[in-house]
Coordinates of C-alpha atoms in Angstrom, one line a residue:
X1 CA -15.9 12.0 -60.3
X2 CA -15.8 13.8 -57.3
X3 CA -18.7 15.8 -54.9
X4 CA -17.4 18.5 -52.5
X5 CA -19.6 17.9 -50.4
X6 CA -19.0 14.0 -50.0
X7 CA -16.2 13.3 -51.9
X8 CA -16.0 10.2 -54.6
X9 CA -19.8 9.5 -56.0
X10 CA -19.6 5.7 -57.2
X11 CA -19.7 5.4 -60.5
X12 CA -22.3 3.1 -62.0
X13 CA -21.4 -0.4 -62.3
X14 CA -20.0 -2.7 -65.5
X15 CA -20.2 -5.9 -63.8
X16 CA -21.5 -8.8 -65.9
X17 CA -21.4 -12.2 -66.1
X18 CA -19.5 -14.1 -69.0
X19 CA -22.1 -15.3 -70.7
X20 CA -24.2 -11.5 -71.1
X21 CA -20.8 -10.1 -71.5
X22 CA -20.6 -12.5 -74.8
X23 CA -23.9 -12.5 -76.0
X24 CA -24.8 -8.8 -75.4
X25 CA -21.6 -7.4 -77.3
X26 CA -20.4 -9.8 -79.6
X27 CA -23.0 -10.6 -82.7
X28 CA -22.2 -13.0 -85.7
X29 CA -20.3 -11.5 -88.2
X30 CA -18.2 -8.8 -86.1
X31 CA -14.8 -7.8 -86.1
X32 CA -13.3 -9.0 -82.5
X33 CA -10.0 -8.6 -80.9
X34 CA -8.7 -11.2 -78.5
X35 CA -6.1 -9.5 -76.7
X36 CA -3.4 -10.7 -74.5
X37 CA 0.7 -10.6 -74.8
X38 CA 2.4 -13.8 -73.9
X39 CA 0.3 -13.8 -70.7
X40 CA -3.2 -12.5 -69.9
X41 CA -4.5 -14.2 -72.8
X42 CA -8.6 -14.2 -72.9
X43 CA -9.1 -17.8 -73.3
X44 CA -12.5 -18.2 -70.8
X45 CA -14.0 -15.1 -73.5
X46 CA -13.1 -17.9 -76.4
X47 CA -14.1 -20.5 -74.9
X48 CA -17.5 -18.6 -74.0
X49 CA -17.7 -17.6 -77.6
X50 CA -17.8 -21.0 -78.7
X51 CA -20.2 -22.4 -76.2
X52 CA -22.6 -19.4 -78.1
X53 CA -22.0 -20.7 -81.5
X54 CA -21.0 -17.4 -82.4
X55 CA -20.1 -17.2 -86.5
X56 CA -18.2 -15.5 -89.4
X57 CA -16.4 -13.6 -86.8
X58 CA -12.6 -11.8 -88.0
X59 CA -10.6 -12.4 -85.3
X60 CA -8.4 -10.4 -84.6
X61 CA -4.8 -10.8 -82.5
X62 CA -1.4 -9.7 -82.5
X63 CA -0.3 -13.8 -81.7
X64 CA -2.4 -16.2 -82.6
X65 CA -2.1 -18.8 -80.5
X66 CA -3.8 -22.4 -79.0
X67 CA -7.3 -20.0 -78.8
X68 CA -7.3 -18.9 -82.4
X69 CA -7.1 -22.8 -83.1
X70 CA -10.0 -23.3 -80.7
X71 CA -11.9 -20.8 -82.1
X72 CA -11.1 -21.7 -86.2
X73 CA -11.5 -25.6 -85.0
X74 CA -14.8 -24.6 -83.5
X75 CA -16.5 -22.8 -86.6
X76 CA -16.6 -19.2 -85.4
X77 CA -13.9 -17.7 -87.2
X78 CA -14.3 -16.6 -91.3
X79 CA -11.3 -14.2 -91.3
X80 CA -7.8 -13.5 -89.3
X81 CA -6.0 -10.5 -88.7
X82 CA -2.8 -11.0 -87.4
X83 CA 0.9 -11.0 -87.2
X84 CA 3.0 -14.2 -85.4
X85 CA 1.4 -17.0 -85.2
X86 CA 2.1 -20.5 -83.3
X87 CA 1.6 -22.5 -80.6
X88 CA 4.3 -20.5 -79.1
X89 CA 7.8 -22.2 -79.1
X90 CA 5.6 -25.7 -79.3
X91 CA 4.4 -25.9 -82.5
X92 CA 1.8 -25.5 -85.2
X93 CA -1.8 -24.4 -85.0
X94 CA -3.4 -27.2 -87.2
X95 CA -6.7 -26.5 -87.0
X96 CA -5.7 -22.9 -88.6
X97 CA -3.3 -24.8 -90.7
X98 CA -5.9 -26.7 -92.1
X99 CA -8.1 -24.0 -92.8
X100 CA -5.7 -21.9 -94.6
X101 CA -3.9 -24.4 -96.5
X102 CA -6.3 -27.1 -97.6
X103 CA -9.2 -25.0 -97.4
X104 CA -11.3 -28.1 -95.5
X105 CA -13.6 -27.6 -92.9
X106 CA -14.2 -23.6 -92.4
X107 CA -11.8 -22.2 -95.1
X108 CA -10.4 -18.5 -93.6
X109 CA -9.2 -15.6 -95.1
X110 CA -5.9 -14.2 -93.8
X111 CA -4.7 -10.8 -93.5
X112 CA -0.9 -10.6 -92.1
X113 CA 0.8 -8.0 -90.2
X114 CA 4.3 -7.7 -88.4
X115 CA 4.2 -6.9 -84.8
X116 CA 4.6 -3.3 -84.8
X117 CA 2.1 -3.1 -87.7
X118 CA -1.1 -4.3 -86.1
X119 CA -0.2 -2.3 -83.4
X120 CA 0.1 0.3 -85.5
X121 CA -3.3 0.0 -86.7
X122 CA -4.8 -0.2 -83.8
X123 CA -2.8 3.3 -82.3
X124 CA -3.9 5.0 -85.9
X125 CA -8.0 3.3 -85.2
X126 CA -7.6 4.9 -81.3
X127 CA -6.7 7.8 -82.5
X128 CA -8.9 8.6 -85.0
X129 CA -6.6 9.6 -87.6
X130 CA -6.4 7.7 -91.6
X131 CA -3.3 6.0 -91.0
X132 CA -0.3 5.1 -89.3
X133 CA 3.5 5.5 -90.8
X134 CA 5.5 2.5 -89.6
X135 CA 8.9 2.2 -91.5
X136 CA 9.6 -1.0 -90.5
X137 CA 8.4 -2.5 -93.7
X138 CA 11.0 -1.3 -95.8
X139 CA 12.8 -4.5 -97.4
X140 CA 9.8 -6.8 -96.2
X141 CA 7.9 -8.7 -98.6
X142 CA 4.6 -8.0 -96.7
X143 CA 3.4 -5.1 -98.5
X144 CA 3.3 -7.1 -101.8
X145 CA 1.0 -9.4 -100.6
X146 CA -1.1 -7.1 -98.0
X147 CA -3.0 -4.3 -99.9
X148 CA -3.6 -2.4 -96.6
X149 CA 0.4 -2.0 -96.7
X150 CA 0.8 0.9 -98.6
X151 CA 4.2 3.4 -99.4
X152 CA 3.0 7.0 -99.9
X153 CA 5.0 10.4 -100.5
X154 CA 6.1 12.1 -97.5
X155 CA 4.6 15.1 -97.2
X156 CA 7.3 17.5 -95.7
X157 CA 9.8 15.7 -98.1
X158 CA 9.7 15.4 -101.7
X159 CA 12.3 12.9 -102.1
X160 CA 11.3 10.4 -99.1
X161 CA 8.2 7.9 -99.0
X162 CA 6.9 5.7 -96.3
X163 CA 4.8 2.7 -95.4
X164 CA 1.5 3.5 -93.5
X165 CA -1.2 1.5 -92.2
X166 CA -5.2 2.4 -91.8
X167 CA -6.7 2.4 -88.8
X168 CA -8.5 -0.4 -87.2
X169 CA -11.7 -0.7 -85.1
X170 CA -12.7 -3.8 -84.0
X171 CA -16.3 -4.4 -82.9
X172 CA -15.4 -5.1 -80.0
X173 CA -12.4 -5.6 -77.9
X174 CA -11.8 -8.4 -75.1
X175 CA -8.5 -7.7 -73.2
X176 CA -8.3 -10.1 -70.1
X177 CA -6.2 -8.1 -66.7
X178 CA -5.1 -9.0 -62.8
X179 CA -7.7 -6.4 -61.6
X180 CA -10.7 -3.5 -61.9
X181 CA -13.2 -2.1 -59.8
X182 CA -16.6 -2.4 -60.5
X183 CA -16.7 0.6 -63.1
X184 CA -14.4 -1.0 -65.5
X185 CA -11.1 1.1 -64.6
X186 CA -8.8 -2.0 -65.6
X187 CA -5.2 -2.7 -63.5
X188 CA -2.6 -4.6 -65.1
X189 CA 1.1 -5.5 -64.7
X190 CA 3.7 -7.5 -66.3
X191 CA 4.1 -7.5 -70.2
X192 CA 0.9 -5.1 -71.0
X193 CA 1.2 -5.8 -74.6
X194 CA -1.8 -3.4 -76.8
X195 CA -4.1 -4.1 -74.3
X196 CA -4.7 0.2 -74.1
X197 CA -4.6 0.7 -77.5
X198 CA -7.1 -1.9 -78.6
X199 CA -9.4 -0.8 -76.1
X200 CA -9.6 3.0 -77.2
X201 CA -10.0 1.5 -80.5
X202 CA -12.7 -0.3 -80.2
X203 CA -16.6 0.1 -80.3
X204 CA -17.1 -1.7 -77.7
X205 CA -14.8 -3.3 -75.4
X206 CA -15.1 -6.5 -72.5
X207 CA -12.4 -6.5 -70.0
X208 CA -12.2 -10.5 -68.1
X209 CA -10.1 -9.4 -64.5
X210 CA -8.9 -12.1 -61.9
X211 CA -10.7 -10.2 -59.2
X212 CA -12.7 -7.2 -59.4
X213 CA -11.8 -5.0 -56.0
X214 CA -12.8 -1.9 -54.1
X215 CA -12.7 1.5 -55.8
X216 CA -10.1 2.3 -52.6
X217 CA -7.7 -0.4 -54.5
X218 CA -7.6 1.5 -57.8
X219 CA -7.1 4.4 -56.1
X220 CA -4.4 3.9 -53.9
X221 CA -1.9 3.2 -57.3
X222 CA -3.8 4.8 -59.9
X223 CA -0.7 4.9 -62.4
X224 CA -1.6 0.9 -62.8
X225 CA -4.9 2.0 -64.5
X226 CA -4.1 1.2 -67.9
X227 CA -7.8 1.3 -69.2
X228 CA -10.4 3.7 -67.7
X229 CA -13.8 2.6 -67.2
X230 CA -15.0 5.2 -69.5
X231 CA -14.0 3.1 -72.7
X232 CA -15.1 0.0 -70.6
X233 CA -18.7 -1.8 -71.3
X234 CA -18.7 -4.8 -69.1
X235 CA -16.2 -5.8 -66.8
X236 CA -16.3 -9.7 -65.9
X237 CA -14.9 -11.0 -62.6
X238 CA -13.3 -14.6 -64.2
X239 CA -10.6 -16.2 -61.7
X240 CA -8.7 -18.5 -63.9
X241 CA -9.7 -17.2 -66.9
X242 CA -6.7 -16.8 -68.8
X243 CA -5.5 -20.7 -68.4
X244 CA -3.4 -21.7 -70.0
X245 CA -1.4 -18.6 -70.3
X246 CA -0.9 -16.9 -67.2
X247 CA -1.6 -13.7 -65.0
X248 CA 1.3 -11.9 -63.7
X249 CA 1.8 -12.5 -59.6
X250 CA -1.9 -15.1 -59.9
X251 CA -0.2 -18.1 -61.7
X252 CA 2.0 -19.5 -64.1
X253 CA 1.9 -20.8 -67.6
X254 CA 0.6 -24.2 -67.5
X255 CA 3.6 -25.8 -70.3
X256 CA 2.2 -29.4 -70.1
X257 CA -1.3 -27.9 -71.6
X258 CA 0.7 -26.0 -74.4
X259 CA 2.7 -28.9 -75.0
X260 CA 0.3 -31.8 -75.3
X261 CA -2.2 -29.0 -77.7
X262 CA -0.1 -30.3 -80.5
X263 CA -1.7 -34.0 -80.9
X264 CA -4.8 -32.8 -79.8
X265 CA -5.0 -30.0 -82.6
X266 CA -3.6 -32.1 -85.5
X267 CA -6.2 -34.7 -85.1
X268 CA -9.9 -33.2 -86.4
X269 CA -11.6 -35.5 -84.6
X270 CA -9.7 -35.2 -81.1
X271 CA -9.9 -31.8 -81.8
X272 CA -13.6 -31.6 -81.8
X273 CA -13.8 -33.7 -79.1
X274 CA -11.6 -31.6 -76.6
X275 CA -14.2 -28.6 -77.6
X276 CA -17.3 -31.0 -76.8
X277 CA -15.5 -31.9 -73.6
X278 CA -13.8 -28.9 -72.2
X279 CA -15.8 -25.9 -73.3
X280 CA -19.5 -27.0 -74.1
X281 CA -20.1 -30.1 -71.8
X282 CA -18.5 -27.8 -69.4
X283 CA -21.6 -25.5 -69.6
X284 CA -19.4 -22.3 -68.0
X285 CA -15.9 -21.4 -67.1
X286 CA -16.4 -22.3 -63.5
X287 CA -17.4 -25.8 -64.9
X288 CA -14.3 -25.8 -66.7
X289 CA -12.2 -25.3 -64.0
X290 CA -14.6 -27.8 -61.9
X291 CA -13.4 -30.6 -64.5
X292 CA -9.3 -29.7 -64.5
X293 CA -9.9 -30.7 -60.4
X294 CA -9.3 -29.2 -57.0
X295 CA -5.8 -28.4 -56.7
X296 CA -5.1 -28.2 -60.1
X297 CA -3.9 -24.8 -60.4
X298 CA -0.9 -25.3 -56.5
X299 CA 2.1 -26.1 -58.5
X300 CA 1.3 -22.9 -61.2
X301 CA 1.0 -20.8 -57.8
X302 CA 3.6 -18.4 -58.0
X303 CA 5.8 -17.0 -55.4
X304 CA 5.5 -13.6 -53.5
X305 CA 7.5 -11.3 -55.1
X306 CA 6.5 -7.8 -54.1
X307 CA 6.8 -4.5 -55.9
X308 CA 8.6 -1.3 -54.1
X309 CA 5.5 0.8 -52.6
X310 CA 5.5 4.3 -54.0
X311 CA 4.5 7.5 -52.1
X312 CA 2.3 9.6 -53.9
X313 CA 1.9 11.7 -50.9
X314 CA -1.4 13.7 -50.0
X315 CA -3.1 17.0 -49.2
X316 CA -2.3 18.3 -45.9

């Protein structure tokens, strides 16, 4: 927004804590996307959505992963929309696995997707159009088992059909990123996964950042703006806060965590006790990170390894 008299006026501020981020936006019984590709996964939002007791929640996320089982282990989840799901190349989700299969604990209802067709979804629910074609389904089995798979008539073609999706439009959407100013204009880089999409489909969305910056930051490389603020409704400053994925150029994957969530998730009882210990005896992120120690996160610290600056010149 500019002013020709004084240039930029300061937009009005998104900043929130964790806690009012979560309880303001996210109300039993909603449809909420947890988004996050391989890195930049939202875990301090999960983990904050348990600590609320939030309930009967569909979660929604492209990969499933340790925070889906957190999140089913913990009671909040009645429904999944997904595609993959695993503890990445580690192993199972058990506390999903439990819900789905034996139908003990909190039973879920599951709604399965390949990649390209949540995505898909979510491009058709951003949008604002009744569906998405995606061809990819042709010789899969997932449409006979997915009634929101369906193959309709082409309609410049008489003799061709395809699959299409319908649009979806979560609740809310909580994408996690490296950076944003305080208006919610959201920075990432690295694998971006549908961090954009889901956000322009959503009602409402939460963005968690590593650091929130200057407005001068965002401005000096705009082209890494991959949300703007306008779709933005609370922006959350959470350092840390996708462990134990990571955050591109912040820190690494922490493997030992992924590889020892395994025994804890298999076990009911050591599962519910990791939730009472790490998430609500912890009170708060920054009491979570407290408990895993000082020091804790040196040998994830990644190496400098600097982008090429780019010129985007100026007005004489």
């Amino acid at each position: 927004m500019f002013n020709d008299e004084e240039g930029f006026i300061p937009m009005t501020s998104k900043e929130a804590t964790l806690h009012d981020a979560i309880a303001e936006f996210v109300v039993d019984g909603d449809v909420v996307a947890l988004e996050g590709f391989t890195h930049l996964i939202p875990f301090a939002a999960g983990h904050e959505i348990i600590r609320q007791h939030k309930r009967e929640l569909t979660l929604v996320r492209m990969t499933p992963d340790i925070i889906a089982d957190q999140l089913v282990g913990a009671g909040c989840v009645s429904k999944l929309i997904f595609a993959f799901m695993g503890n990445s190349s580690v192993g199972s989700l058990y506390a999903v696995r439990r819900a789905i299969e034996a139908g003990s604990g909190s039973p879920i209802e599951i709604e399965e997707y390949s990649h390209y067709g949540l995505l898909a979804r979510y491009q058709a629910g951003a949008s604002g159009i009744p569906f998405m074609p995606i061809r990819s389904y042709a010789g899969s089995a997932l449409a006979d088992i997915n009634p929101n798979i369906k193959k309709i008539p082409s309609p410049f073609d008489d003799e061709s059909e395809i699959y299409v999706v319908p649009p979806l439009n979560p609740d809310v959407a909580i994408i996690h990123a490296q950076r944003a100013d305080r208006s919610g204009n959201i920075q990432s880089w690295g694998i971006l996964g549908p961090q954009q999409e889901v956000a322009f489909a959503a009602r409402k969305t939460i963005a968690i950042v590593e650091e929130i910056v200057d407005d001068d930051v965002i401005r000096s490389d705009p082209n890494r703006t991959i949300v703007p603020g306008f779709v933005v409704d609370a922006v959350v400053e959470s350092k840390y806060g996708a462990h134990p994925s990571f955050a591109q150029g912040y820190y690494d994957r922490d493997n030992d965590f992924y590889r020892s969530w395994s025994a804890i998730s298999r076990d009911p009882e050591a599962l519910k006790q990791w939730i009472q210990e790490w998430i609500h005896d912890t009170e708060e992120h920054a009491g979570y990170l407290e408990k895993l120690g000082k020091g804790y996160f040196e040998p994830l610290t990644p190496l400098p390894h600097m982008s090429t600056p780019v010129n985007y010149g100026s007005v004489r």
